[in-house]
Amino acid sequence: MWWLVWIVLVLGALGTGALLLLRLWRQAKALGREAAAAGELGARLDPGEPDPMTPHVPGASGDRATLDAAVAARARIADERARRRRARLARAGARWHAHGLTDLPVVAGRTPATAERTPVTAAE
């Protein structure tokens, strides 16, 4: 009687394996069709090789006008950063002076590090 159970189990395993292989084969064929369709679509969208672009090299070997524009932009950005830094330091110095943390008020264009300080005597 055990031989009948084993035959049923083996046939069931073979049938399940065959169904899984059939499903896998169908999915592989569908993937191939989708890949072919995507390739055709890509071929229609891609007109060909793009025009070669010349690399832009500012500097001694590049265009002089471009180099001058880059230097001017860099100087303008550096000046703006310096102006913002001086204003930020002046605001902080004024806040500190208002709380009594510094002995000299900060002038808008000068910071405490660059301000001329009077010598502090022992009597003060």
Tab-separated table of C-alpha atoms in Angstrom:
chain	number	residue	atom	x	y	z
A	1	MET	CA	0.000	0.000	0.000
A	2	TRP	CA	2.917	2.335	0.623
A	3	TRP	CA	3.950	2.070	-3.005
A	4	LEU	CA	0.658	3.729	-4.026
A	5	VAL	CA	1.309	6.691	-1.684
A	6	TRP	CA	4.816	7.107	-3.098
A	7	ILE	CA	3.583	7.000	-6.680
A	8	VAL	CA	0.998	9.702	-5.962
A	9	LEU	CA	3.624	11.853	-4.247
A	10	VAL	CA	6.118	11.485	-7.114
A	11	LEU	CA	3.482	12.226	-9.759
A	12	GLY	CA	2.303	15.258	-7.804
A	13	ALA	CA	5.867	16.559	-7.497
A	14	LEU	CA	6.483	16.031	-11.232
A	15	GLY	CA	3.214	17.750	-12.150
A	16	THR	CA	3.948	20.722	-9.857
A	17	GLY	CA	7.468	21.037	-11.300
A	18	ALA	CA	6.095	20.941	-14.846
A	19	LEU	CA	3.555	23.669	-14.043
A	20	LEU	CA	6.246	25.850	-12.473
A	21	LEU	CA	8.526	25.399	-15.488
A	22	LEU	CA	5.664	26.232	-17.861
A	23	ARG	CA	4.889	29.434	-15.927
A	24	LEU	CA	8.565	30.395	-15.873
A	25	TRP	CA	8.831	29.816	-19.641
A	26	ARG	CA	5.789	32.017	-20.320
A	27	GLN	CA	7.164	34.817	-18.136
A	28	ALA	CA	10.545	34.625	-19.897
A	29	LYS	CA	8.821	34.917	-23.300
A	30	ALA	CA	6.784	37.922	-22.067
A	31	LEU	CA	9.964	39.560	-20.759
A	32	GLY	CA	11.599	39.057	-24.155
A	33	ARG	CA	8.648	40.676	-25.937
A	34	GLU	CA	8.729	43.677	-23.555
A	35	ALA	CA	12.483	44.061	-24.013
A	36	ALA	CA	12.077	44.025	-27.799
A	37	ALA	CA	9.317	46.642	-27.605
A	38	ALA	CA	11.453	48.819	-25.318
A	39	GLY	CA	14.370	48.503	-27.754
A	40	GLU	CA	12.204	49.597	-30.676
A	41	LEU	CA	10.863	52.529	-28.670
A	42	GLY	CA	14.385	53.525	-27.679
A	43	ALA	CA	15.498	53.360	-31.307
A	44	ARG	CA	12.638	55.636	-32.341
A	45	LEU	CA	13.368	58.166	-29.584
A	46	ASP	CA	17.152	58.285	-30.045
A	47	PRO	CA	17.932	60.302	-33.190
A	48	GLY	CA	21.560	59.180	-33.243
A	49	GLU	CA	24.827	60.472	-31.955
A	50	PRO	CA	24.649	63.929	-30.323
A	51	ASP	CA	26.756	66.738	-31.677
A	52	PRO	CA	30.169	66.731	-30.031
A	53	MET	CA	30.521	69.587	-27.585
A	54	THR	CA	33.769	71.431	-27.172
A	55	PRO	CA	34.834	71.503	-23.535
A	56	HIS	CA	34.906	74.928	-21.919
A	57	VAL	CA	38.289	75.611	-20.347
A	58	PRO	CA	38.577	78.999	-18.636
A	59	GLY	CA	42.079	80.076	-17.890
A	60	ALA	CA	45.298	80.551	-19.771
A	61	SER	CA	44.305	78.108	-22.510
A	62	GLY	CA	40.642	79.172	-22.653
A	63	ASP	CA	38.698	82.166	-23.913
A	64	ARG	CA	39.956	85.483	-22.472
A	65	ALA	CA	36.458	87.035	-22.220
A	66	THR	CA	35.171	84.047	-20.297
A	67	LEU	CA	38.136	84.190	-17.953
A	68	ASP	CA	37.583	87.915	-17.329
A	69	ALA	CA	33.893	87.304	-16.614
A	70	ALA	CA	34.757	84.492	-14.184
A	71	VAL	CA	37.323	86.658	-12.362
A	72	ALA	CA	34.842	89.545	-12.114
A	73	ALA	CA	32.102	87.248	-10.791
A	74	ARG	CA	34.474	85.767	-8.230
A	75	ALA	CA	35.546	89.237	-7.045
A	76	ARG	CA	31.913	90.370	-6.817
A	77	ILE	CA	30.970	87.293	-4.768
A	78	ALA	CA	33.986	87.770	-2.466
A	79	ASP	CA	33.081	91.447	-1.908
A	80	GLU	CA	29.478	90.551	-1.109
A	81	ARG	CA	30.575	87.862	1.359
A	82	ALA	CA	32.998	90.268	3.034
A	83	ARG	CA	30.264	92.916	3.322
A	84	ARG	CA	27.862	90.408	4.865
A	85	ARG	CA	30.541	89.157	7.264
A	86	ARG	CA	31.370	92.729	8.405
A	87	ALA	CA	27.674	93.506	8.917
A	88	ARG	CA	27.145	90.269	10.876
A	89	LEU	CA	30.153	90.968	13.098
A	90	ALA	CA	28.996	94.554	13.666
A	91	ARG	CA	25.551	93.338	14.747
A	92	ALA	CA	27.079	90.786	17.099
A	93	GLY	CA	29.477	93.383	18.548
A	94	ALA	CA	26.634	95.833	19.112
A	95	ARG	CA	24.640	93.099	20.887
A	96	TRP	CA	27.606	92.203	23.051
A	97	HIS	CA	28.229	95.886	23.908
A	98	ALA	CA	24.566	96.356	24.767
A	99	HIS	CA	24.859	93.508	27.288
A	100	GLY	CA	28.071	94.938	28.717
A	101	LEU	CA	30.322	92.188	27.362
A	102	THR	CA	32.719	94.520	25.492
A	103	ASP	CA	34.287	97.819	26.434
A	104	LEU	CA	34.083	99.538	23.019
A	105	PRO	CA	31.020	100.023	20.825
A	106	VAL	CA	31.344	98.580	17.338
A	107	VAL	CA	31.263	100.995	14.419
A	108	ALA	CA	29.471	99.703	11.316
A	109	GLY	CA	32.612	99.490	9.160
A	110	ARG	CA	35.019	98.351	11.856
A	111	THR	CA	35.133	95.343	14.111
A	112	PRO	CA	36.570	95.279	17.619
A	113	ALA	CA	39.657	93.491	16.310
A	114	THR	CA	40.444	96.342	13.914
A	115	ALA	CA	39.247	99.242	16.057
A	116	GLU	CA	41.834	101.431	17.660
A	117	ARG	CA	41.707	100.711	21.355
A	118	THR	CA	42.759	103.090	24.024
A	119	PRO	CA	45.033	101.630	26.647
A	120	VAL	CA	43.246	100.583	29.786
A	121	THR	CA	44.782	102.108	32.896
A	122	ALA	CA	44.758	100.672	36.378
A	123	ALA	CA	42.481	103.471	37.627
A	124	GLU	CA	39.597	102.408	35.400
